[in-house]
Amino acid sequence: LSGGAVQASTWDRIASYLRLLKRAGVNALVARDCPAGLLGAFHEGKQALLMCGNNLPNDPSIVWVVLAHESAHVMQSCHGGNLMPAALLSKGMAEARRRQPNAFQELQLYHTSQHHVEAEARLIQVLPPDQVVALFEKHCSKRLSR
């Protein structure tokens, strides 16, 4: 996967993507009481995607990045595991680090068993919105066709 700079999104684009997530059986929620620093989360067992309204600015381009990141975890759930082999992930991470040296610095906050899924989500969150939607439709197609 390769992506350019984050493209600003609109509230309409976000609403459209949330409808797609709902069609796939994901319950999207906004919390106003998240711990400081937490922007979003995905609970696989409950198929719930949480956006932290109290920590997110009222800026659709930032909200989109968090939504795209958390939806990558939904894609991993749909797919039943990692979306890309380790070699491809390493290549994508190297490209991303060339553009933004600190792109994966936050991985150290996670247990090493989570590094692959979190790195994939960070690669997906910077893709253009059309590519994020296409990946979601690809990986969650079985859920969407019900």
mmCIF file of C-alpha atoms in Angstrom:
data_model
loop_
_atom_site.group_PDB
_atom_site.id
_atom_site.type_symbol
_atom_site.label_atom_id
_atom_site.label_comp_id
_atom_site.label_asym_id
_atom_site.label_seq_id
_atom_site.Cartn_x
_atom_site.Cartn_y
_atom_site.Cartn_z
ATOM 1 C CA LEU A 1 0.000 0.000 0.000
ATOM 2 C CA SER A 2 1.192 3.479 -0.717
ATOM 3 C CA GLY A 3 -0.475 6.769 -0.049
ATOM 4 C CA GLY A 4 0.235 10.413 -0.424
ATOM 5 C CA ALA A 5 -0.441 13.127 2.078
ATOM 6 C CA VAL A 6 -3.562 12.954 4.170
ATOM 7 C CA GLN A 7 -6.387 14.467 2.188
ATOM 8 C CA ALA A 8 -8.823 16.624 4.097
ATOM 9 C CA SER A 9 -12.226 15.070 4.383
ATOM 10 C CA THR A 10 -15.677 16.481 4.881
ATOM 11 C CA TRP A 11 -18.397 15.734 7.402
ATOM 12 C CA ASP A 12 -20.475 14.320 4.510
ATOM 13 C CA ARG A 13 -17.650 11.934 3.622
ATOM 14 C CA ILE A 14 -17.397 10.847 7.263
ATOM 15 C CA ALA A 15 -21.170 10.310 7.507
ATOM 16 C CA SER A 16 -21.129 8.247 4.305
ATOM 17 C CA TYR A 17 -18.296 6.058 5.615
ATOM 18 C CA LEU A 18 -20.088 5.605 8.953
ATOM 19 C CA ARG A 19 -23.145 4.343 7.035
ATOM 20 C CA LEU A 20 -20.906 1.805 5.261
ATOM 21 C CA LEU A 21 -19.504 0.641 8.617
ATOM 22 C CA LYS A 22 -23.047 0.274 9.965
ATOM 23 C CA ARG A 23 -24.000 -1.853 6.936
ATOM 24 C CA ALA A 24 -21.092 -4.131 7.902
ATOM 25 C CA GLY A 25 -22.541 -4.547 11.402
ATOM 26 C CA VAL A 26 -20.266 -2.097 13.188
ATOM 27 C CA ASN A 27 -21.791 0.117 15.865
ATOM 28 C CA ALA A 28 -20.063 3.510 15.733
ATOM 29 C CA LEU A 29 -20.200 5.448 18.986
ATOM 30 C CA VAL A 30 -18.937 8.816 20.183
ATOM 31 C CA ALA A 31 -17.754 9.028 23.778
ATOM 32 C CA ARG A 32 -17.288 12.295 25.643
ATOM 33 C CA ASP A 33 -15.394 10.779 28.591
ATOM 34 C CA CYS A 34 -12.334 9.069 27.100
ATOM 35 C CA PRO A 35 -9.025 9.163 28.950
ATOM 36 C CA ALA A 36 -6.730 12.017 27.889
ATOM 37 C CA GLY A 37 -4.867 11.195 24.693
ATOM 38 C CA LEU A 38 -7.211 8.445 23.474
ATOM 39 C CA LEU A 39 -8.728 9.396 20.118
ATOM 40 C CA GLY A 40 -10.554 6.190 19.243
ATOM 41 C CA ALA A 41 -10.776 2.443 19.737
ATOM 42 C CA PHE A 42 -12.309 -0.673 18.225
ATOM 43 C CA HIS A 43 -13.771 -3.488 20.318
ATOM 44 C CA GLU A 44 -13.793 -6.611 18.166
ATOM 45 C CA GLY A 45 -16.106 -8.671 20.374
ATOM 46 C CA LYS A 46 -18.794 -5.996 20.407
ATOM 47 C CA GLN A 47 -18.039 -4.810 16.852
ATOM 48 C CA ALA A 48 -18.038 -1.291 18.263
ATOM 49 C CA LEU A 49 -15.946 1.554 16.904
ATOM 50 C CA LEU A 50 -15.477 4.357 19.413
ATOM 51 C CA MET A 51 -14.514 7.922 18.571
ATOM 52 C CA CYS A 52 -13.427 10.104 21.499
ATOM 53 C CA GLY A 53 -15.297 13.351 21.034
ATOM 54 C CA ASN A 54 -13.753 14.925 24.117
ATOM 55 C CA ASN A 55 -10.224 14.503 22.676
ATOM 56 C CA LEU A 56 -10.873 15.193 18.995
ATOM 57 C CA PRO A 57 -10.901 18.698 17.527
ATOM 58 C CA ASN A 58 -13.936 19.718 15.475
ATOM 59 C CA ASP A 59 -11.941 19.207 12.277
ATOM 60 C CA PRO A 60 -13.195 16.652 9.746
ATOM 61 C CA SER A 61 -9.699 15.948 8.376
ATOM 62 C CA ILE A 62 -8.492 14.847 11.832
ATOM 63 C CA VAL A 63 -11.697 12.949 12.599
ATOM 64 C CA TRP A 64 -11.302 11.145 9.241
ATOM 65 C CA VAL A 65 -7.760 9.998 10.121
ATOM 66 C CA VAL A 66 -8.964 8.526 13.431
ATOM 67 C CA LEU A 67 -11.977 6.925 11.744
ATOM 68 C CA ALA A 68 -9.785 5.452 8.996
ATOM 69 C CA HIS A 69 -7.354 4.112 11.625
ATOM 70 C CA GLU A 70 -10.062 2.455 13.708
ATOM 71 C CA SER A 71 -11.810 1.123 10.601
ATOM 72 C CA ALA A 72 -8.524 -0.569 9.658
ATOM 73 C CA HIS A 73 -9.009 -2.646 12.805
ATOM 74 C CA VAL A 74 -12.529 -3.462 11.586
ATOM 75 C CA MET A 75 -10.985 -4.595 8.277
ATOM 76 C CA GLN A 76 -8.559 -6.806 10.199
ATOM 77 C CA SER A 77 -11.537 -8.298 12.042
ATOM 78 C CA CYS A 78 -13.405 -8.915 8.770
ATOM 79 C CA HIS A 79 -10.284 -10.426 7.229
ATOM 80 C CA GLY A 80 -9.569 -12.615 10.239
ATOM 81 C CA GLY A 81 -6.104 -11.234 10.886
ATOM 82 C CA ASN A 82 -3.361 -9.127 9.359
ATOM 83 C CA LEU A 83 -4.159 -7.452 6.049
ATOM 84 C CA MET A 84 -0.640 -7.645 4.639
ATOM 85 C CA PRO A 85 2.361 -9.933 4.978
ATOM 86 C CA ALA A 86 5.232 -8.765 7.160
ATOM 87 C CA ALA A 87 7.510 -7.981 4.190
ATOM 88 C CA LEU A 88 4.938 -5.691 2.585
ATOM 89 C CA LEU A 89 4.225 -4.032 5.934
ATOM 90 C CA SER A 90 7.960 -3.394 6.465
ATOM 91 C CA LYS A 91 8.238 -1.862 2.992
ATOM 92 C CA GLY A 92 5.241 0.402 3.656
ATOM 93 C CA MET A 93 6.621 1.431 7.036
ATOM 94 C CA ALA A 94 10.017 2.271 5.495
ATOM 95 C CA GLU A 95 8.327 4.456 2.850
ATOM 96 C CA ALA A 96 6.199 6.183 5.498
ATOM 97 C CA ARG A 97 9.256 6.814 7.701
ATOM 98 C CA ARG A 98 11.046 8.472 4.777
ATOM 99 C CA ARG A 99 8.167 10.966 4.536
ATOM 100 C CA GLN A 100 7.607 11.259 8.299
ATOM 101 C CA PRO A 101 10.453 9.908 10.473
ATOM 102 C CA ASN A 102 8.282 9.626 13.610
ATOM 103 C CA ALA A 103 5.330 7.939 11.868
ATOM 104 C CA PHE A 104 5.486 4.812 14.019
ATOM 105 C CA GLN A 105 6.922 6.201 17.260
ATOM 106 C CA GLU A 106 3.665 5.431 19.123
ATOM 107 C CA LEU A 107 4.082 1.697 18.468
ATOM 108 C CA GLN A 108 6.328 1.562 21.528
ATOM 109 C CA LEU A 109 3.197 2.215 23.631
ATOM 110 C CA TYR A 110 1.780 -1.132 22.506
ATOM 111 C CA HIS A 111 2.765 -4.674 23.365
ATOM 112 C CA THR A 112 4.946 -6.143 20.596
ATOM 113 C CA SER A 113 2.115 -8.551 19.706
ATOM 114 C CA GLN A 114 0.099 -5.489 18.612
ATOM 115 C CA HIS A 115 2.788 -3.840 16.477
ATOM 116 C CA HIS A 116 1.722 -5.419 13.159
ATOM 117 C CA VAL A 117 -1.982 -4.516 13.450
ATOM 118 C CA GLU A 118 -1.194 -1.002 14.704
ATOM 119 C CA ALA A 119 1.369 -0.385 11.952
ATOM 120 C CA GLU A 120 -1.180 -1.499 9.336
ATOM 121 C CA ALA A 121 -3.751 0.896 10.800
ATOM 122 C CA ARG A 122 -1.233 3.745 10.659
ATOM 123 C CA LEU A 123 -0.516 3.006 6.992
ATOM 124 C CA ILE A 124 -4.234 2.903 6.182
ATOM 125 C CA GLN A 125 -5.082 6.118 8.057
ATOM 126 C CA VAL A 126 -2.930 8.188 5.664
ATOM 127 C CA LEU A 127 -4.407 6.771 2.459
ATOM 128 C CA PRO A 128 -6.772 8.921 0.401
ATOM 129 C CA PRO A 129 -10.402 8.403 1.527
ATOM 130 C CA ASP A 130 -11.363 6.598 -1.706
ATOM 131 C CA GLN A 131 -8.642 4.010 -1.079
ATOM 132 C CA VAL A 132 -9.739 3.517 2.547
ATOM 133 C CA VAL A 133 -13.329 2.912 1.398
ATOM 134 C CA ALA A 134 -12.155 0.521 -1.347
ATOM 135 C CA LEU A 135 -10.073 -1.472 1.154
ATOM 136 C CA PHE A 136 -13.010 -1.638 3.549
ATOM 137 C CA GLU A 137 -15.322 -2.841 0.776
ATOM 138 C CA LYS A 138 -12.727 -5.456 -0.227
ATOM 139 C CA HIS A 139 -11.982 -6.816 3.242
ATOM 140 C CA CYS A 140 -15.535 -6.616 4.609
ATOM 141 C CA SER A 141 -17.380 -7.577 1.398
ATOM 142 C CA LYS A 142 -18.955 -10.688 2.989
ATOM 143 C CA ARG A 143 -20.525 -8.568 5.713
ATOM 144 C CA LEU A 144 -21.732 -5.962 3.253
ATOM 145 C CA SER A 145 -23.439 -8.502 0.995
ATOM 146 C CA ARG A 146 -25.668 -9.928 3.745
#
